[in-house]
């Protein structure tokens, strides 16, 4: 059993999300609401450092609400994802691997908004690290407009087929509400251990 206090104000929430906004306006709306909630709760945003798509939406929402935003972006994507130059702090790193490792090290909890392959890559890597015991930080999936319904069903199917332990599946909190998901993360007690750098 994980024992310690829940997340406290001024801690960092990592948000994985797309460099596109998607076709349904609900995704943009959810990103804005999540950003506003992060700022209003006194939390900081850690994200991929771009100003395109939902990445830009969530970062701008935090900043507009008076919050702090830390971006981490690899050199190769500074132009492609248009690095956000108005952040509280922007780290430019040498590779995608370094980006994910630094975002993980900086963060106390993780949320995946709607996104594509990059978002899924980041989500499943952080879940795998949790499965391996490299961290015990809470992880959440924001399922807007049923976007992740099939993914959630697959994870449950993988448990039923014996490829994922039920306890590992339960690491991922799921909600269709930004405020509810944040509250779930804040209430889940966690022993935030450092990422084992030799295994990154």
PDB file of C-alpha atoms in Angstrom:
ATOM      1  CA  UNK A   1       0.000   0.000   0.000  1.00  0.00           C
ATOM      2  CA  UNK A   2       1.283   3.457  -0.913  1.00  0.00           C
ATOM      3  CA  UNK A   3       1.486   5.678   2.145  1.00  0.00           C
ATOM      4  CA  UNK A   4       2.160   9.401   2.314  1.00  0.00           C
ATOM      5  CA  UNK A   5       0.308  12.669   1.860  1.00  0.00           C
ATOM      6  CA  UNK A   6      -1.634  13.612  -1.259  1.00  0.00           C
ATOM      7  CA  UNK A   7      -0.372  16.209  -3.705  1.00  0.00           C
ATOM      8  CA  UNK A   8       0.048  19.648  -2.211  1.00  0.00           C
ATOM      9  CA  UNK A   9      -0.326  23.087  -3.834  1.00  0.00           C
ATOM     10  CA  UNK A  10       2.725  24.189  -5.862  1.00  0.00           C
ATOM     11  CA  UNK A  11       3.394  20.668  -7.014  1.00  0.00           C
ATOM     12  CA  UNK A  12       3.699  19.894 -10.706  1.00  0.00           C
ATOM     13  CA  UNK A  13       1.119  18.217 -12.927  1.00  0.00           C
ATOM     14  CA  UNK A  14       2.480  16.808 -16.179  1.00  0.00           C
ATOM     15  CA  UNK A  15      -0.004  16.933 -19.058  1.00  0.00           C
ATOM     16  CA  UNK A  16       0.504  14.876 -22.201  1.00  0.00           C
ATOM     17  CA  UNK A  17      -1.576  16.047 -25.160  1.00  0.00           C
ATOM     18  CA  UNK A  18      -1.710  16.510 -28.898  1.00  0.00           C
ATOM     19  CA  UNK A  19      -0.032  19.125 -31.077  1.00  0.00           C
ATOM     20  CA  UNK A  20      -3.401  19.273 -32.846  1.00  0.00           C
ATOM     21  CA  UNK A  21      -6.742  20.327 -31.385  1.00  0.00           C
ATOM     22  CA  UNK A  22      -8.817  17.563 -32.982  1.00  0.00           C
ATOM     23  CA  UNK A  23     -12.078  17.986 -34.861  1.00  0.00           C
ATOM     24  CA  UNK A  24     -14.494  18.149 -31.928  1.00  0.00           C
ATOM     25  CA  UNK A  25     -14.540  21.425 -29.938  1.00  0.00           C
ATOM     26  CA  UNK A  26     -14.925  19.439 -26.691  1.00  0.00           C
ATOM     27  CA  UNK A  27     -11.194  18.631 -26.733  1.00  0.00           C
ATOM     28  CA  UNK A  28     -10.158  22.291 -26.788  1.00  0.00           C
ATOM     29  CA  UNK A  29     -12.740  23.123 -24.128  1.00  0.00           C
ATOM     30  CA  UNK A  30     -11.425  20.362 -21.852  1.00  0.00           C
ATOM     31  CA  UNK A  31      -7.820  21.523 -22.305  1.00  0.00           C
ATOM     32  CA  UNK A  32      -8.831  25.065 -21.342  1.00  0.00           C
ATOM     33  CA  UNK A  33     -10.747  23.857 -18.296  1.00  0.00           C
ATOM     34  CA  UNK A  34      -7.885  21.631 -17.168  1.00  0.00           C
ATOM     35  CA  UNK A  35      -5.413  24.499 -17.470  1.00  0.00           C
ATOM     36  CA  UNK A  36      -7.672  26.819 -15.493  1.00  0.00           C
ATOM     37  CA  UNK A  37      -8.159  24.173 -12.786  1.00  0.00           C
ATOM     38  CA  UNK A  38      -4.405  23.585 -12.493  1.00  0.00           C
ATOM     39  CA  UNK A  39      -3.780  27.294 -11.968  1.00  0.00           C
ATOM     40  CA  UNK A  40      -6.706  27.803  -9.598  1.00  0.00           C
ATOM     41  CA  UNK A  41      -5.505  24.938  -7.381  1.00  0.00           C
ATOM     42  CA  UNK A  42      -2.031  26.457  -7.117  1.00  0.00           C
ATOM     43  CA  UNK A  43      -0.418  23.673  -9.135  1.00  0.00           C
ATOM     44  CA  UNK A  44       2.166  24.068 -11.900  1.00  0.00           C
ATOM     45  CA  UNK A  45       1.878  22.650 -15.414  1.00  0.00           C
ATOM     46  CA  UNK A  46       4.685  20.596 -16.921  1.00  0.00           C
ATOM     47  CA  UNK A  47       4.189  19.798 -20.608  1.00  0.00           C
ATOM     48  CA  UNK A  48       5.919  19.382 -23.965  1.00  0.00           C
ATOM     49  CA  UNK A  49       6.754  23.042 -24.518  1.00  0.00           C
ATOM     50  CA  UNK A  50       4.904  23.706 -27.795  1.00  0.00           C
ATOM     51  CA  UNK A  51       2.293  26.322 -28.626  1.00  0.00           C
ATOM     52  CA  UNK A  52       0.394  24.280 -31.221  1.00  0.00           C
ATOM     53  CA  UNK A  53      -2.772  22.236 -30.720  1.00  0.00           C
ATOM     54  CA  UNK A  54      -3.946  21.228 -27.265  1.00  0.00           C
ATOM     55  CA  UNK A  55      -0.417  21.776 -25.989  1.00  0.00           C
ATOM     56  CA  UNK A  56      -0.758  25.493 -26.619  1.00  0.00           C
ATOM     57  CA  UNK A  57      -4.339  25.600 -25.375  1.00  0.00           C
ATOM     58  CA  UNK A  58      -3.599  24.083 -21.974  1.00  0.00           C
ATOM     59  CA  UNK A  59      -0.436  26.148 -21.482  1.00  0.00           C
ATOM     60  CA  UNK A  60      -2.174  29.401 -22.402  1.00  0.00           C
ATOM     61  CA  UNK A  61      -5.086  28.558 -20.090  1.00  0.00           C
ATOM     62  CA  UNK A  62      -2.744  28.091 -17.126  1.00  0.00           C
ATOM     63  CA  UNK A  63      -0.878  31.310 -17.899  1.00  0.00           C
ATOM     64  CA  UNK A  64      -4.089  33.301 -18.421  1.00  0.00           C
ATOM     65  CA  UNK A  65      -5.325  32.119 -15.008  1.00  0.00           C
ATOM     66  CA  UNK A  66      -2.122  33.318 -13.344  1.00  0.00           C
ATOM     67  CA  UNK A  67      -0.416  29.942 -13.082  1.00  0.00           C
ATOM     68  CA  UNK A  68       3.100  28.753 -13.852  1.00  0.00           C
ATOM     69  CA  UNK A  69       4.086  26.599 -16.827  1.00  0.00           C
ATOM     70  CA  UNK A  70       7.263  24.600 -17.381  1.00  0.00           C
ATOM     71  CA  UNK A  71       7.882  23.374 -20.932  1.00  0.00           C
ATOM     72  CA  UNK A  72      10.337  20.697 -22.084  1.00  0.00           C
ATOM     73  CA  UNK A  73      10.975  20.419 -25.823  1.00  0.00           C
ATOM     74  CA  UNK A  74      13.706  18.716 -27.896  1.00  0.00           C
ATOM     75  CA  UNK A  75      15.729  20.819 -30.311  1.00  0.00           C
ATOM     76  CA  UNK A  76      14.330  18.944 -33.310  1.00  0.00           C
ATOM     77  CA  UNK A  77      10.787  20.082 -32.432  1.00  0.00           C
ATOM     78  CA  UNK A  78      11.493  23.705 -31.511  1.00  0.00           C
ATOM     79  CA  UNK A  79      10.400  24.821 -34.985  1.00  0.00           C
ATOM     80  CA  UNK A  80       8.021  21.956 -35.836  1.00  0.00           C
ATOM     81  CA  UNK A  81       5.913  22.306 -32.680  1.00  0.00           C
ATOM     82  CA  UNK A  82       6.694  26.033 -32.422  1.00  0.00           C
ATOM     83  CA  UNK A  83       8.234  26.294 -28.967  1.00  0.00           C
ATOM     84  CA  UNK A  84       6.121  28.435 -26.642  1.00  0.00           C
ATOM     85  CA  UNK A  85       8.251  31.482 -25.755  1.00  0.00           C
ATOM     86  CA  UNK A  86       5.978  32.945 -23.058  1.00  0.00           C
ATOM     87  CA  UNK A  87       6.329  30.184 -20.480  1.00  0.00           C
ATOM     88  CA  UNK A  88       7.527  30.506 -16.905  1.00  0.00           C
ATOM     89  CA  UNK A  89      10.424  28.237 -17.830  1.00  0.00           C
ATOM     90  CA  UNK A  90      11.384  26.433 -21.059  1.00  0.00           C
ATOM     91  CA  UNK A  91      13.937  23.621 -21.244  1.00  0.00           C
ATOM     92  CA  UNK A  92      15.339  22.777 -24.681  1.00  0.00           C
ATOM     93  CA  UNK A  93      16.790  19.264 -24.601  1.00  0.00           C
ATOM     94  CA  UNK A  94      18.658  17.103 -27.090  1.00  0.00           C
ATOM     95  CA  UNK A  95      16.230  14.209 -27.643  1.00  0.00           C
ATOM     96  CA  UNK A  96      12.727  12.832 -27.159  1.00  0.00           C
ATOM     97  CA  UNK A  97      14.093  10.436 -24.545  1.00  0.00           C
ATOM     98  CA  UNK A  98      15.588  13.304 -22.573  1.00  0.00           C
ATOM     99  CA  UNK A  99      12.309  15.221 -22.865  1.00  0.00           C
ATOM    100  CA  UNK A 100      10.249  12.400 -21.374  1.00  0.00           C
ATOM    101  CA  UNK A 101      12.783  11.730 -18.619  1.00  0.00           C
ATOM    102  CA  UNK A 102      12.951  15.395 -17.583  1.00  0.00           C
ATOM    103  CA  UNK A 103       9.167  15.804 -17.654  1.00  0.00           C
ATOM    104  CA  UNK A 104       8.843  12.725 -15.456  1.00  0.00           C
ATOM    105  CA  UNK A 105      11.495  13.924 -13.026  1.00  0.00           C
ATOM    106  CA  UNK A 106       9.890  17.363 -12.727  1.00  0.00           C
ATOM    107  CA  UNK A 107       6.357  16.069 -12.162  1.00  0.00           C
ATOM    108  CA  UNK A 108       4.338  14.779  -9.221  1.00  0.00           C
ATOM    109  CA  UNK A 109       1.396  13.420 -11.257  1.00  0.00           C
ATOM    110  CA  UNK A 110       0.477  12.793 -14.885  1.00  0.00           C
ATOM    111  CA  UNK A 111      -2.596  13.402 -17.043  1.00  0.00           C
ATOM    112  CA  UNK A 112      -3.150  12.413 -20.666  1.00  0.00           C
ATOM    113  CA  UNK A 113      -5.491  14.683 -22.605  1.00  0.00           C
ATOM    114  CA  UNK A 114      -6.668  13.783 -26.082  1.00  0.00           C
ATOM    115  CA  UNK A 115      -3.814  13.219 -28.513  1.00  0.00           C
ATOM    116  CA  UNK A 116      -2.214  10.932 -31.053  1.00  0.00           C
ATOM    117  CA  UNK A 117       0.757   8.573 -31.157  1.00  0.00           C
ATOM    118  CA  UNK A 118       3.058  10.859 -29.168  1.00  0.00           C
ATOM    119  CA  UNK A 119       0.542  11.223 -26.369  1.00  0.00           C
ATOM    120  CA  UNK A 120      -0.009   7.468 -26.233  1.00  0.00           C
ATOM    121  CA  UNK A 121       3.746   6.873 -26.226  1.00  0.00           C
ATOM    122  CA  UNK A 122       4.198   9.200 -23.243  1.00  0.00           C
ATOM    123  CA  UNK A 123       1.224   7.778 -21.347  1.00  0.00           C
ATOM    124  CA  UNK A 124       2.217   4.146 -21.767  1.00  0.00           C
ATOM    125  CA  UNK A 125       5.844   4.798 -20.916  1.00  0.00           C
ATOM    126  CA  UNK A 126       4.948   6.475 -17.619  1.00  0.00           C
ATOM    127  CA  UNK A 127       2.481   3.658 -16.852  1.00  0.00           C
ATOM    128  CA  UNK A 128       5.177   1.086 -17.632  1.00  0.00           C
ATOM    129  CA  UNK A 129       7.575   2.848 -15.264  1.00  0.00           C
ATOM    130  CA  UNK A 130       4.880   2.647 -12.579  1.00  0.00           C
ATOM    131  CA  UNK A 131       4.391  -1.058 -13.315  1.00  0.00           C
ATOM    132  CA  UNK A 132       8.137  -1.604 -12.892  1.00  0.00           C
ATOM    133  CA  UNK A 133       8.111   0.251  -9.585  1.00  0.00           C
ATOM    134  CA  UNK A 134      10.251   3.147 -10.831  1.00  0.00           C
ATOM    135  CA  UNK A 135       7.729   5.641  -9.435  1.00  0.00           C
ATOM    136  CA  UNK A 136       4.460   5.707  -7.502  1.00  0.00           C
ATOM    137  CA  UNK A 137       3.037   8.944  -8.863  1.00  0.00           C
ATOM    138  CA  UNK A 138      -0.670   9.080  -9.791  1.00  0.00           C
ATOM    139  CA  UNK A 139      -1.617   8.851 -13.471  1.00  0.00           C
ATOM    140  CA  UNK A 140      -4.868   9.973 -15.076  1.00  0.00           C
ATOM    141  CA  UNK A 141      -6.637   9.738 -18.426  1.00  0.00           C
ATOM    142  CA  UNK A 142      -9.059  12.492 -19.435  1.00  0.00           C
ATOM    143  CA  UNK A 143     -11.615  10.748 -21.613  1.00  0.00           C
ATOM    144  CA  UNK A 144     -13.330  13.608 -23.444  1.00  0.00           C
ATOM    145  CA  UNK A 145     -16.305  12.876 -25.705  1.00  0.00           C
ATOM    146  CA  UNK A 146     -15.555   9.144 -25.430  1.00  0.00           C
ATOM    147  CA  UNK A 147     -12.233   9.620 -27.234  1.00  0.00           C
ATOM    148  CA  UNK A 148     -10.453   6.919 -25.217  1.00  0.00           C
ATOM    149  CA  UNK A 149     -13.363   4.474 -24.868  1.00  0.00           C
ATOM    150  CA  UNK A 150     -11.725   1.857 -27.090  1.00  0.00           C
ATOM    151  CA  UNK A 151      -8.373   2.249 -25.331  1.00  0.00           C
ATOM    152  CA  UNK A 152      -9.998   1.768 -21.924  1.00  0.00           C
ATOM    153  CA  UNK A 153     -11.833  -1.295 -23.243  1.00  0.00           C
ATOM    154  CA  UNK A 154      -8.544  -2.684 -24.566  1.00  0.00           C
ATOM    155  CA  UNK A 155      -6.819  -2.246 -21.200  1.00  0.00           C
ATOM    156  CA  UNK A 156      -9.675  -4.072 -19.478  1.00  0.00           C
ATOM    157  CA  UNK A 157      -9.478  -6.790 -22.137  1.00  0.00           C
ATOM    158  CA  UNK A 158      -5.728  -7.124 -21.536  1.00  0.00           C
ATOM    159  CA  UNK A 159      -6.449  -7.654 -17.835  1.00  0.00           C
ATOM    160  CA  UNK A 160      -9.052 -10.301 -18.679  1.00  0.00           C
ATOM    161  CA  UNK A 161      -6.547 -12.018 -20.982  1.00  0.00           C
ATOM    162  CA  UNK A 162      -3.868 -12.065 -18.296  1.00  0.00           C
ATOM    163  CA  UNK A 163      -1.386  -9.649 -19.869  1.00  0.00           C
ATOM    164  CA  UNK A 164      -1.897  -6.796 -17.399  1.00  0.00           C
ATOM    165  CA  UNK A 165      -2.362  -7.214 -13.656  1.00  0.00           C
ATOM    166  CA  UNK A 166      -5.558  -5.662 -12.310  1.00  0.00           C
ATOM    167  CA  UNK A 167      -3.459  -3.709  -9.797  1.00  0.00           C
ATOM    168  CA  UNK A 168      -1.441  -2.188 -12.642  1.00  0.00           C
ATOM    169  CA  UNK A 169      -4.596  -1.311 -14.583  1.00  0.00           C
ATOM    170  CA  UNK A 170      -5.929   0.454 -11.478  1.00  0.00           C
ATOM    171  CA  UNK A 171      -2.956   2.827 -11.523  1.00  0.00           C
ATOM    172  CA  UNK A 172      -4.667   4.712 -14.357  1.00  0.00           C
ATOM    173  CA  UNK A 173      -7.484   6.920 -13.088  1.00  0.00           C
ATOM    174  CA  UNK A 174     -10.117   7.802 -15.710  1.00  0.00           C
ATOM    175  CA  UNK A 175     -12.675  10.605 -15.870  1.00  0.00           C
ATOM    176  CA  UNK A 176     -14.445  12.716 -18.479  1.00  0.00           C
ATOM    177  CA  UNK A 177     -14.225  15.793 -16.237  1.00  0.00           C
ATOM    178  CA  UNK A 178     -10.999  17.824 -15.790  1.00  0.00           C
ATOM    179  CA  UNK A 179     -11.975  18.959 -12.286  1.00  0.00           C
ATOM    180  CA  UNK A 180     -12.997  15.465 -11.164  1.00  0.00           C
ATOM    181  CA  UNK A 181      -9.815  13.886 -12.527  1.00  0.00           C
ATOM    182  CA  UNK A 182      -7.634  16.475 -10.803  1.00  0.00           C
ATOM    183  CA  UNK A 183      -9.481  15.857  -7.550  1.00  0.00           C
ATOM    184  CA  UNK A 184      -8.928  12.096  -7.929  1.00  0.00           C
ATOM    185  CA  UNK A 185      -5.211  12.683  -8.434  1.00  0.00           C
ATOM    186  CA  UNK A 186      -5.031  15.010  -5.451  1.00  0.00           C
ATOM    187  CA  UNK A 187      -6.817  12.508  -3.241  1.00  0.00           C
ATOM    188  CA  UNK A 188      -4.741   9.502  -4.269  1.00  0.00           C
ATOM    189  CA  UNK A 189      -1.993   9.185  -1.740  1.00  0.00           C
ATOM    190  CA  UNK A 190       1.377   8.683  -3.325  1.00  0.00           C
ATOM    191  CA  UNK A 191       4.930   8.040  -2.340  1.00  0.00           C
ATOM    192  CA  UNK A 192       6.635  10.042  -5.070  1.00  0.00           C
ATOM    193  CA  UNK A 193       9.925   8.240  -5.475  1.00  0.00           C
ATOM    194  CA  UNK A 194      12.579   9.489  -7.923  1.00  0.00           C
ATOM    195  CA  UNK A 195      12.690   7.917 -11.376  1.00  0.00           C
ATOM    196  CA  UNK A 196      15.543   5.394 -11.579  1.00  0.00           C
ATOM    197  CA  UNK A 197      17.742   7.209 -14.092  1.00  0.00           C
ATOM    198  CA  UNK A 198      19.793   4.117 -14.925  1.00  0.00           C
ATOM    199  CA  UNK A 199      16.661   2.478 -16.331  1.00  0.00           C
ATOM    200  CA  UNK A 200      15.551   5.371 -18.570  1.00  0.00           C
TER     201      UNK A 200
END
